[in-house]
Short mmCIF file of C-alpha atoms in Angstrom, two decimals:
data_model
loop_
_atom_site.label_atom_id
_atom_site.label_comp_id
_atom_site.label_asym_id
_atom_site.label_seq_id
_atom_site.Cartn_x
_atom_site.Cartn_y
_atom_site.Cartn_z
CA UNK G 1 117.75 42.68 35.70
CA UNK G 2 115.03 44.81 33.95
CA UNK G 3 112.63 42.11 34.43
CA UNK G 4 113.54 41.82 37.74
CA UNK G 5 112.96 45.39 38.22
CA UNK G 6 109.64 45.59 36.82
CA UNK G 7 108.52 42.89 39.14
CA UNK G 8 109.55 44.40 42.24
CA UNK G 9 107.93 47.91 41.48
CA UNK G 10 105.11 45.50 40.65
CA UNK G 11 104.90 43.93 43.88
CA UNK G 12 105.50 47.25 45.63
CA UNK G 13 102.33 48.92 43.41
CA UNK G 14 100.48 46.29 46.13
CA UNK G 15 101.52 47.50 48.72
CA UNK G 16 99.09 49.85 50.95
CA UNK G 17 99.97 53.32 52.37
CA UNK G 18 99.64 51.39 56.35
CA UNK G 19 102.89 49.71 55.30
CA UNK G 20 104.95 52.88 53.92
CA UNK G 21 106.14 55.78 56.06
CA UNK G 22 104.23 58.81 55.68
CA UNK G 23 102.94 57.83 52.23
CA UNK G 24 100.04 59.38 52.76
CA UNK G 25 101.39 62.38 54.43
CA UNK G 26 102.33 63.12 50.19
CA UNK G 27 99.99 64.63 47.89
CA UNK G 28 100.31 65.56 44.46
CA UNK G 29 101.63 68.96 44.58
CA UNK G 30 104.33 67.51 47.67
CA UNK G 31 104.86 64.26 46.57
CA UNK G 32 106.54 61.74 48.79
CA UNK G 33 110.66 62.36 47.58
CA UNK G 34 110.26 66.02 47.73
CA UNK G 35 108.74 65.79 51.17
CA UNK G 36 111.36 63.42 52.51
CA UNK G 37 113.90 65.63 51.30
CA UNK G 38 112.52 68.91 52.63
CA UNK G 39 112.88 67.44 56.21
CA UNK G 40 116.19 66.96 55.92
CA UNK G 41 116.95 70.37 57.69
CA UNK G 42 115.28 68.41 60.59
CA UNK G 43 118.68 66.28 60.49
CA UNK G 44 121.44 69.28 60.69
CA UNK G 45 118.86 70.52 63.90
CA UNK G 46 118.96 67.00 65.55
CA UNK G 47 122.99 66.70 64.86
CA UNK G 48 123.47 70.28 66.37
CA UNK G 49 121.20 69.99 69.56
CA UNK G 50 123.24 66.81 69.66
CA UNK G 51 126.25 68.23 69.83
CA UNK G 52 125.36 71.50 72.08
CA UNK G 53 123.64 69.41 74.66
CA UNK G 54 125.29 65.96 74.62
CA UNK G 55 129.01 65.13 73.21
CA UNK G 56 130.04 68.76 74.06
CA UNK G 57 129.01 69.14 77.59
CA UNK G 58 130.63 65.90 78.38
CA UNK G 59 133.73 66.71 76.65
CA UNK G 60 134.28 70.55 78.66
CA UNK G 61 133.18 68.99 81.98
CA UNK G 62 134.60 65.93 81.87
CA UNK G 63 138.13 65.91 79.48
CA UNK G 64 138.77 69.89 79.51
CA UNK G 65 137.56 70.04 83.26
CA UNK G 66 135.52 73.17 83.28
CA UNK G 67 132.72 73.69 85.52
CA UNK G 68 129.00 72.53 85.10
CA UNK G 69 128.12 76.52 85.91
CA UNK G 70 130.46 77.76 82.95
CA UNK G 71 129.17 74.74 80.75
CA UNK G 72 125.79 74.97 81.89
CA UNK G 73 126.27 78.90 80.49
CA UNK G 74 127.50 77.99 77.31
CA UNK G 75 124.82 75.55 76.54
CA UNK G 76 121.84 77.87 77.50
CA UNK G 77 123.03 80.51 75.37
CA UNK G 78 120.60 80.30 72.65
CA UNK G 79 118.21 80.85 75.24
CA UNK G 80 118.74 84.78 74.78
CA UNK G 81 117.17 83.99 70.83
CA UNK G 82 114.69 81.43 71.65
CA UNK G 83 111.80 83.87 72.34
CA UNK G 84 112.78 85.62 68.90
CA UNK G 85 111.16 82.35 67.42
CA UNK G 86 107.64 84.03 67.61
CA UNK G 87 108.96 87.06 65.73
CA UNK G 88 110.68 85.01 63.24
CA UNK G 89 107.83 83.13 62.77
CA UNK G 90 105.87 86.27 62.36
CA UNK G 91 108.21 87.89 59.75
CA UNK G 92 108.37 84.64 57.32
CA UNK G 93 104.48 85.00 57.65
CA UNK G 94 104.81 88.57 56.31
CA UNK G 95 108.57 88.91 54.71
CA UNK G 96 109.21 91.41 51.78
CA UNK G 97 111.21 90.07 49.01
CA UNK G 98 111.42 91.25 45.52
CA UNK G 99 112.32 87.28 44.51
CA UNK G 100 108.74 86.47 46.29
CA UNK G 101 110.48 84.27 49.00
CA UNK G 102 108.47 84.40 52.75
CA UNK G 103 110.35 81.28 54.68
CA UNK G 104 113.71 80.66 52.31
CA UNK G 105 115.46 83.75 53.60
CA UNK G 106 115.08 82.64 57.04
CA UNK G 107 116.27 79.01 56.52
CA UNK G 108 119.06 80.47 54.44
CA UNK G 109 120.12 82.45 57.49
CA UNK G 110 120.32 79.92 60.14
CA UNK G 111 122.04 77.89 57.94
CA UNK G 112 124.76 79.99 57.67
CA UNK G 113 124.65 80.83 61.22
CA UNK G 114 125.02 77.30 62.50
CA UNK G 115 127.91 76.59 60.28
CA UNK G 116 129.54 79.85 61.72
CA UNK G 117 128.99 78.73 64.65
CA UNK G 118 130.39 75.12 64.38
CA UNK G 119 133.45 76.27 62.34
CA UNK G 120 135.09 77.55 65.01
CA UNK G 121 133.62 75.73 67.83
CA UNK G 122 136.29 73.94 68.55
CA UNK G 123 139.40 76.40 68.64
CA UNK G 124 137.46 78.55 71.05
CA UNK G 125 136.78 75.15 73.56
CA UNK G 126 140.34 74.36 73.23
CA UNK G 127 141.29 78.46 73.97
CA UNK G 128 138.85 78.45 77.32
CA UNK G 129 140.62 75.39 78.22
CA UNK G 130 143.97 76.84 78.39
CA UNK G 131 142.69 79.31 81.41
CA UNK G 132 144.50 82.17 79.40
CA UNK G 133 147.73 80.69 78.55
CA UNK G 134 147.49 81.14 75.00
CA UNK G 135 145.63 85.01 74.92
CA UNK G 136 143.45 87.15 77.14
CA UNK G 137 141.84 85.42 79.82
CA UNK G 138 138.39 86.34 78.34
CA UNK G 139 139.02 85.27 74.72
CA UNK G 140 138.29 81.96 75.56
CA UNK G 141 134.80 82.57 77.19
CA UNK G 142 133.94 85.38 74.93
CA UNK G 143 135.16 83.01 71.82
CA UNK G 144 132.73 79.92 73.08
CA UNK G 145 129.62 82.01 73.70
CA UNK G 146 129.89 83.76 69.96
CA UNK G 147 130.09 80.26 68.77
CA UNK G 148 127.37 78.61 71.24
CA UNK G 149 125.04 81.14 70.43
CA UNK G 150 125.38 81.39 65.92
CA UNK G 151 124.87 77.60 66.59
CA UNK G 152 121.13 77.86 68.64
CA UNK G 153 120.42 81.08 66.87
CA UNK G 154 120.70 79.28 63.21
CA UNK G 155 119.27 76.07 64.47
CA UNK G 156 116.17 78.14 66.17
CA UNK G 157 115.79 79.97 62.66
CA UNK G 158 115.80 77.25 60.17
CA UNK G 159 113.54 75.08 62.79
CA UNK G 160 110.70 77.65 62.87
CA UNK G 161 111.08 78.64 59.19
CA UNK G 162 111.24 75.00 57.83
CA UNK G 163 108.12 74.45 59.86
CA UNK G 164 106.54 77.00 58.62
CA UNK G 165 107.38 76.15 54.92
CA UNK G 166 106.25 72.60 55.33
CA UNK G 167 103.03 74.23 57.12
CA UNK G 168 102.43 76.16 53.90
CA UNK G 169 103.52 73.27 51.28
CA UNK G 170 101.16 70.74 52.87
CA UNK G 171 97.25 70.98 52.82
CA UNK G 172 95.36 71.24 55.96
CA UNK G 173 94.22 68.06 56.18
CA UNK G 174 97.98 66.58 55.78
CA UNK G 175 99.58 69.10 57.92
CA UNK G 176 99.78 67.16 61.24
CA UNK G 177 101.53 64.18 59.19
CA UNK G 178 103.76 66.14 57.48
CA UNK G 179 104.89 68.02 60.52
CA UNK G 180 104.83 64.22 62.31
CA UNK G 181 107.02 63.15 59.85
CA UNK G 182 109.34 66.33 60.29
CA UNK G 183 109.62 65.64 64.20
CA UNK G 184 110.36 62.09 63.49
CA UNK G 185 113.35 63.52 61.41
CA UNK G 186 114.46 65.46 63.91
CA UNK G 187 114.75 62.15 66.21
CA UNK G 188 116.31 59.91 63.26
CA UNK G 189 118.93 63.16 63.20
CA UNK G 190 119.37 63.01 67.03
CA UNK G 191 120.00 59.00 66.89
CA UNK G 192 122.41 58.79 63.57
CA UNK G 193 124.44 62.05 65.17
CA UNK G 194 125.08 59.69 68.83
CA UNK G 195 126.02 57.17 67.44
CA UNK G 196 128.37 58.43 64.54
CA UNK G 197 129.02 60.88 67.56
CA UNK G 198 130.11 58.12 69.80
CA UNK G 199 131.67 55.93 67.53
CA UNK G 200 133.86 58.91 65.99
CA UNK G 201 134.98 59.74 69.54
CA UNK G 202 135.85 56.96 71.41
CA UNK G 203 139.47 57.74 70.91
CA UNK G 204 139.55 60.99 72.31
CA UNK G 205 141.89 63.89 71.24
CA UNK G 206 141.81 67.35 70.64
CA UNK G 207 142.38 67.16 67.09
CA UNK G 208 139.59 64.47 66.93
CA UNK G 209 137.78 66.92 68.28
CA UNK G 210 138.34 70.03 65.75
CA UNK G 211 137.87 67.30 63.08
CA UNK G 212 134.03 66.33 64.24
CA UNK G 213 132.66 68.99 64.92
CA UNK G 214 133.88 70.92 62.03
CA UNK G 215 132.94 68.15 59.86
CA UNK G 216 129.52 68.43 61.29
CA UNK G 217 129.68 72.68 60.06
CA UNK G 218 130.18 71.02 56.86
CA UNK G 219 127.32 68.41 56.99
CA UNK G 220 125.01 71.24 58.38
CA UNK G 221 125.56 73.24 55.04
CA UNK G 222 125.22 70.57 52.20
CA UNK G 223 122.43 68.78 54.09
CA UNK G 224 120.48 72.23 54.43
CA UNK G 225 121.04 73.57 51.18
CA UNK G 226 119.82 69.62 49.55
CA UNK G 227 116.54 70.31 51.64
CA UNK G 228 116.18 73.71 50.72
CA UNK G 229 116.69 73.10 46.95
CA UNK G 230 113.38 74.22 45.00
CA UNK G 231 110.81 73.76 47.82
CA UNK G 232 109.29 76.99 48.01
CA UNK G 233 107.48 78.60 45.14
CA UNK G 234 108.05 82.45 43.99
CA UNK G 235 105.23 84.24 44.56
CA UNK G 236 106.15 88.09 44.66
CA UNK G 237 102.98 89.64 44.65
CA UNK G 238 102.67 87.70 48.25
CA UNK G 239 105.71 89.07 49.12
CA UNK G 240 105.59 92.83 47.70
CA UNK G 241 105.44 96.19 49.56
CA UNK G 242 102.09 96.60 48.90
CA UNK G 243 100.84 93.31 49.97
CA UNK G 244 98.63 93.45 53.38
CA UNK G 245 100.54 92.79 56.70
CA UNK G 246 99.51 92.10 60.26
CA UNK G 247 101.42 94.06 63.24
CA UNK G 248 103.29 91.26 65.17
CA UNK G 249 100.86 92.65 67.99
CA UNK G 250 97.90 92.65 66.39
CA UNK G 251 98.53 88.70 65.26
CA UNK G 252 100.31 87.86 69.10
CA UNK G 253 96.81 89.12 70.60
CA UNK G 254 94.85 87.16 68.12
CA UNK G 255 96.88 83.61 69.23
CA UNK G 256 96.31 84.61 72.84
CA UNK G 257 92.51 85.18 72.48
CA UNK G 258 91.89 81.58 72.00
CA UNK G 259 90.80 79.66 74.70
CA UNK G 260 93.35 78.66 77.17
CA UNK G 261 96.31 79.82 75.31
CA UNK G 262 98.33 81.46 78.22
CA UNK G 263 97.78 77.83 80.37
CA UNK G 264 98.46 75.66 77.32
CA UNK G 265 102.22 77.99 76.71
CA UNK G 266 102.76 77.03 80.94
CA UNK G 267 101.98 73.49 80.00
CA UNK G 268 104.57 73.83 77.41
CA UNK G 269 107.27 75.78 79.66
CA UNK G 270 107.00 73.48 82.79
CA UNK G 271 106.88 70.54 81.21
CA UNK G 272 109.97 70.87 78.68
CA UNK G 273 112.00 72.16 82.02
CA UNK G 274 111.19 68.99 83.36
CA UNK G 275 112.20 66.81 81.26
CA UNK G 276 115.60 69.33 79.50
CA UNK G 277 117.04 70.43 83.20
CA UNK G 278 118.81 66.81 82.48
CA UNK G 279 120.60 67.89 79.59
CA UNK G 280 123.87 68.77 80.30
CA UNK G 281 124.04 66.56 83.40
CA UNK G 282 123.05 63.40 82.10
CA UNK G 283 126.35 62.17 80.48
CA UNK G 284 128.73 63.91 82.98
CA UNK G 285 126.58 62.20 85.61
CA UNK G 286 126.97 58.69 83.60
CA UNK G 287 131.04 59.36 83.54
CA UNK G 288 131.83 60.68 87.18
CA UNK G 289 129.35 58.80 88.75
CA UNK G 290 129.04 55.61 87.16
CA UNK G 291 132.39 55.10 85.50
CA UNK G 292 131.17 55.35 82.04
CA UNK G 293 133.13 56.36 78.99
CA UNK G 294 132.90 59.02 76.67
CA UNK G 295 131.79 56.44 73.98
CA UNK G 296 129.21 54.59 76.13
CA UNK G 297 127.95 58.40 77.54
CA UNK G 298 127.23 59.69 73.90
CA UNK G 299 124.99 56.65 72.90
CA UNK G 300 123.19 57.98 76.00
CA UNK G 301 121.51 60.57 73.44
CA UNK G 302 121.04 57.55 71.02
CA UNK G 303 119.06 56.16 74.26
CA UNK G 304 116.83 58.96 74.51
CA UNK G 305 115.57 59.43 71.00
CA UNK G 306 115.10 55.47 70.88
CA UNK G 307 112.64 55.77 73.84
CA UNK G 308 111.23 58.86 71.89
CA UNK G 309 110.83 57.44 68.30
CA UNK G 310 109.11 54.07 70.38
CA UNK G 311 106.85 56.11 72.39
CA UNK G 312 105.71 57.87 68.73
CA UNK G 313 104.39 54.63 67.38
CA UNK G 314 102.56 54.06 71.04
CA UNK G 315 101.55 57.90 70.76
CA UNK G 316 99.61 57.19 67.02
CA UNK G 317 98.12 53.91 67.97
CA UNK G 318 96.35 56.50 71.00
CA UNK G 319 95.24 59.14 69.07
CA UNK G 320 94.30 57.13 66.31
CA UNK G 321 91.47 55.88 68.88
CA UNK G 322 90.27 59.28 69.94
CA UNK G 323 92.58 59.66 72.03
CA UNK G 324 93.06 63.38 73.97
CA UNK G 325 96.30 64.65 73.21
CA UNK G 326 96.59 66.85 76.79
CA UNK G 327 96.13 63.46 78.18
CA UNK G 328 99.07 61.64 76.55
CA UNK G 329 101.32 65.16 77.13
CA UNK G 330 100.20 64.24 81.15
CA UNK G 331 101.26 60.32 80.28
CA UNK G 332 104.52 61.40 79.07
CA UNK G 333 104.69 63.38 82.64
CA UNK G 334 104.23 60.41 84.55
CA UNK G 335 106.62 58.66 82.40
CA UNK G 336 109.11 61.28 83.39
CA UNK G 337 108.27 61.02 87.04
CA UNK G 338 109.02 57.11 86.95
CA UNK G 339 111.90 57.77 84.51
CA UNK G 340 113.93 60.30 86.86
CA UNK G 341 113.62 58.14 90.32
CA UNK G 342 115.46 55.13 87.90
CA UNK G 343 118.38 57.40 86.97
CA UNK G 344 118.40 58.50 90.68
CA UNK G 345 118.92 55.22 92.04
CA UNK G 346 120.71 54.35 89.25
CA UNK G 347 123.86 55.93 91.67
CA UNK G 348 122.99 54.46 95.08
CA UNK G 349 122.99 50.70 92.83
CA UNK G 350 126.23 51.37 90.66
CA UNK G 351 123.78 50.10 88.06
CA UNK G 352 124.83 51.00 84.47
CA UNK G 353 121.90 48.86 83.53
CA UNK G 354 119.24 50.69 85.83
CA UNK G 355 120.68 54.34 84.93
CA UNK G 356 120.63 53.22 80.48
CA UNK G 357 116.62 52.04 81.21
CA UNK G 358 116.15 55.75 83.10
CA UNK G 359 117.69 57.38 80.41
CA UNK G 360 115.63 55.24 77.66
CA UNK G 361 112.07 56.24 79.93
CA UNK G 362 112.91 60.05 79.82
CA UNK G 363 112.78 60.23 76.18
CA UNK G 364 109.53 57.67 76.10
CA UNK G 365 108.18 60.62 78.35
CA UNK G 366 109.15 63.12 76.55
CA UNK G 367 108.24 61.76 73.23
CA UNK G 368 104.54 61.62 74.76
CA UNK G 369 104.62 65.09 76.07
CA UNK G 370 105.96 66.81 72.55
CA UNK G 371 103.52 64.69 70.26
CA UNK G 372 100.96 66.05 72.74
CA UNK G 373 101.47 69.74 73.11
CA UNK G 374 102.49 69.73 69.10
CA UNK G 375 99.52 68.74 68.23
CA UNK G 376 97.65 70.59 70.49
CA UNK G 377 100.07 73.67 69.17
CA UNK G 378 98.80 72.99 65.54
CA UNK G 379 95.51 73.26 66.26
CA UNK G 380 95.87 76.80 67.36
CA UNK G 381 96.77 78.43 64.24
CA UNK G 382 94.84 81.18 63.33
CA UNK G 383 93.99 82.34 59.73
CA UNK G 384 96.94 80.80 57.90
CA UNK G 385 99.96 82.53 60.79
CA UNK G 386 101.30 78.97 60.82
CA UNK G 387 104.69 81.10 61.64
CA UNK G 388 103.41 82.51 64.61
CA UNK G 389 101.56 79.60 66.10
CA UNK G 390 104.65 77.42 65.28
CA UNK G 391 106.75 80.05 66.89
CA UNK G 392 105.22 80.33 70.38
CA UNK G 393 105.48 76.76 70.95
CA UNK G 394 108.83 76.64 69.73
CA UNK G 395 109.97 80.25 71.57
CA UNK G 396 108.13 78.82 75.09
CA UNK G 397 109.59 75.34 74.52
CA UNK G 398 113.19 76.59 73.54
CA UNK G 399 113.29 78.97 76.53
CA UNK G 400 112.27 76.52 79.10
CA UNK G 401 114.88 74.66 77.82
CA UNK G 402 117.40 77.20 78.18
CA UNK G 403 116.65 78.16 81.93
CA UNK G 404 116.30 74.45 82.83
CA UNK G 405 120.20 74.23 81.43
CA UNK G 406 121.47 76.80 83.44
CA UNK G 407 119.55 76.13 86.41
CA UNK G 408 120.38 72.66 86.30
CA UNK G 409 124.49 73.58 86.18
CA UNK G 410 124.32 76.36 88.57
CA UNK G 411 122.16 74.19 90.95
CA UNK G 412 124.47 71.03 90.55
CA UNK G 413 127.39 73.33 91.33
CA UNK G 414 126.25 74.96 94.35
CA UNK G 415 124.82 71.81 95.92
CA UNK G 416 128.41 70.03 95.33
CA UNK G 417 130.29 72.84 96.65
CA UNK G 418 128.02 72.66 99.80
CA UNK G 419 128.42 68.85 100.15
CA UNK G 420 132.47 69.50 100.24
CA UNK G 421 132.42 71.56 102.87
CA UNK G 422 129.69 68.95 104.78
CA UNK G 423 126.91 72.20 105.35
CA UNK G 424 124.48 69.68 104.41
CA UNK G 425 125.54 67.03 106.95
CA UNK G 426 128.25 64.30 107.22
CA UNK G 427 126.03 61.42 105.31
CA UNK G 428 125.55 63.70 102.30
CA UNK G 429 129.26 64.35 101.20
CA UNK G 430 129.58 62.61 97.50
CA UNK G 431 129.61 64.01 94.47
CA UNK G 432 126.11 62.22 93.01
CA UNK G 433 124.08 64.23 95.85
CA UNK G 434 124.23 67.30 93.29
CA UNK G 435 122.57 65.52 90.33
CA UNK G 436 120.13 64.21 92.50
CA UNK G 437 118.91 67.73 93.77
CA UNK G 438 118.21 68.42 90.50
CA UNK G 439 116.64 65.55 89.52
CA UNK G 440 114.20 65.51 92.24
CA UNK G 441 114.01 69.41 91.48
CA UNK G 442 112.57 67.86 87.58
CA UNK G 443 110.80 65.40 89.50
CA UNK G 444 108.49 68.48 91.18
CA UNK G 445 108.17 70.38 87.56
CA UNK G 446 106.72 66.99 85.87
CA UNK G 447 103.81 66.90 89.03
CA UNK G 448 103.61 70.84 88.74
CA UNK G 449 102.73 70.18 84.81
CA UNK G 450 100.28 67.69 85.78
CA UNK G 451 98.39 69.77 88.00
CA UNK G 452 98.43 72.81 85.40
CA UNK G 453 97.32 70.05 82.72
CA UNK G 454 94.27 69.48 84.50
CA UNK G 455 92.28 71.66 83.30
CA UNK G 456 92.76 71.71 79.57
CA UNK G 457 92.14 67.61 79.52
CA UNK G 458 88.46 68.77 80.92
CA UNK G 459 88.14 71.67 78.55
CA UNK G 460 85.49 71.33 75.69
CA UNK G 461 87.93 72.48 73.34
CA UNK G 462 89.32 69.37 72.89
CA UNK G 463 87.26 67.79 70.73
CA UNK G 464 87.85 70.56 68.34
CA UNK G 465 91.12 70.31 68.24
CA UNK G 466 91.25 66.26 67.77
CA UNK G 467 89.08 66.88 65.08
CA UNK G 468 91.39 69.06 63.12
CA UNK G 469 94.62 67.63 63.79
CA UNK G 470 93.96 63.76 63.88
CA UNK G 471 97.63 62.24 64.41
CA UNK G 472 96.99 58.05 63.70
CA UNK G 473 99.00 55.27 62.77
CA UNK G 474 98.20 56.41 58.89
CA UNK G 475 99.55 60.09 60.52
CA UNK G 476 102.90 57.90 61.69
CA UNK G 477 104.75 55.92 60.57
CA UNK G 478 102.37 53.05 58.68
#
């Protein structure tokens, strides 16, 4: 067996970087295992956005029969914190501590806020299900939203901190593979959660439920504290009173400064809205409208990060060749565009088939647009504020998603309730004319995003950038 041994690590010596995942994202100070583990907070993220915006908005709209509005609420509460990403960003960059930790507190934090959060999930779904039989009316409510928003406000903290700390662990020259690497953990984390998700849930109960997604609380905490486990280096003369620090102003009007900041953060907002307004409606619109079961709707998130992780490889194999990254963000736009009229006529067609390849396109789309504006987002940090630069993209990105949710419940709501009562006419009376409104609505943000593109795929600035943040197939996966 030792022999054996020897000749396979032999044979794998041979082997060239092109043909291992991100083994040349390592270096010698962040060698490959300590990098792969480090992104393993990218998992817990991808397994909680998972659950906030796929198995559990199916399961209260669907099985518990609570509206898309109230749902739509629920999901887009971490919303209120996503702007706070900038100033948590900002704070890791400049964080006191006597133990000489900047970004550990803050991932130490949202891990203990998302398995808060997720702990007692559940009980408080079942509670706002009763409709006040079992307490106050507004326990139930009250109950979800506490738990809705520890979840996004630990998952929005560890995100921007863990990005920052991989930021500061990797070299500048490795930085956009590392972080690469970190977004294509985020997707792996999306995909596994779907499909254990799905597979986990196809018999559905309410103690199945309690069981999963406390089990996931669980998951969030070992896999965190595994990734967290000697990354980041004391250093508490960094991290002293005395040490220099930049007013959050002061370092927010530096980021703006640079040249089209304010239109590249737009880019960012509109964009994300259009593709995210889906999220909640997605799987209730694959079970009420197309018959599908809670199973088949959760591998509908599997979908979507397939489409994404495919349209990374297609996204390195561009930039590798020079290519812009504004101009792939605009591809992934067009994607969308393309993406959303299949899952429209998915309804008129009662095609499963047609409605799976939509669903498959959006996060092709998407996965264009966030390689795009990531890289793009990179390129704009400033003097080492990796925190801050990080932070806007993530705070602009996070609320756009957050509106988009609640507009696209409140919208689908409204629109139904006005098809009941036929004020839109006697040929528009079903219950898929709802999702379609907003749909088309997504349709309009995607063109509005490639008109506001415009502009910064013409600006001279782009070469810079490309130059500093060069994202090939040696950046990707080899």
């Amino acid at each position: 067996m030792k022999a054996v041994s020897r000749q396979i690590a032999r044979a794998l010596s041979h082997v060239g970087p092109r043909f291992l995942p991100f083994a040349d994202a390592a270096t010698r100070d962040l060698p490959l295992g300590r990098l792969l583990r480090l992104s393993l907070f990218q998992l817990s993220v991808g397994m909680a956005i998972v659950l906030l915006t796929g198995t559990l908005n199916r399961v209260m709209i669907v099985e518990l029969g609570l509206s898309a509005a109230l749902v739509a609420l629920m999901v887009a509460l971490p919303v209120l914190f996503a702007p706070f990403r900038v100033l948590i960003g900002h704070r890791s960059d400049t964080h006191r501590s006597a133990l000489g930790w900047r970004r550990v507190p803050y991932i130490w934090i949202g891990t203990l806020m998302q398995f808060g959060g997720l702990a007692f999930m559940p009980f408080a779904l079942l509670l706002m299900s009763t409709g006040g039989e079992m307490g106050p009316e507004w326990a139930g409510p009250a109950a979800a939203a506490l738990a809705f928003f520890l979840t996004g406000a630990g998952l929005h903290t560890t995100q921007t901190a863990g990005l920052a700390l991989a930021t500061d662990l990797a070299p500048e020259d490795k930085r956009p593979r590392v972080v690469a690497l970190l977004y294509t953990m985020l997707l792996v984390g999306m995909l596994v959660s779907a499909l254990t998700l799905g597979a986990l849930l196809i018999d559905f109960s309410e103690m199945k439920l309690i069981q999963v997604i406390q089990g996931a609380a669980v998951v969030t905490f070992l896999v965190n504290c595994l990734a967290l486990w000697k990354q980041e280096a004391r250093n508490p003369a960094r991290t002293s009173k005395n040490a220099p620090r930049q007013p959050f102003k002061e370092a927010w009007r530096n980021y703006m400064s640079q040249s089209h900041a304010a239109r590249f953060l737009v880019v960012v907002g509109l964009g994300t809205a259009g593709f995210q307004m889906q999220d909640i409606l997605l799987e209730p619109y694959g079970g009420e409208i197309l018959g599908l079961s809670v199973s088949a709707t959760t591998t509908l998130t599997a979908l979507l990060a397939g489409g994404t992780l495919a349209s990374l490889a297609l996204a390195a194999w561009w930039l590798n060749r020079g290519g812009n990254p504004y101009r792939l963000s605009a591809l992934g736009a067009l994607i969308g565009i393309g993406a959303f009229t299949a899952v429209i006529l998915a309804a008129p067609m009662d095609s499963a088939l047609l409605f799976r390849i939509g669903a498959t396109c959006i996060g092709f789309g998407t996965g264009f647009f966030a390689v795009g504006t990531l890289i793009a987002a990179m390129s704009r940090e400033n003097g080492g504020q990796s925190g801050i630069a990080l932070g806007a993209w993530g705070a602009v990105q996070a609320t756009a998603l957050g509106l988009g949710i609640i507009l696209g419940g409140v919208i689908r709501d409204i629109v139904n309730a006005m098809t009941s009562r036929e004020l839109l006419g006697p040929s528009l009376t079903g219950p898929e004319i709802g999702y379609a409104v907003v749909y088309h609505i997504e349709i309009v943000l995607l063109l509005a995003t490639l008109v506001a593109i415009g502009p910064l795929v013409r600006s001279k600035s782009v070469s810079r950038e490309q130059s500093s943040s060069r994202f090939g197939m040696a950046d990707f996966p080899g």
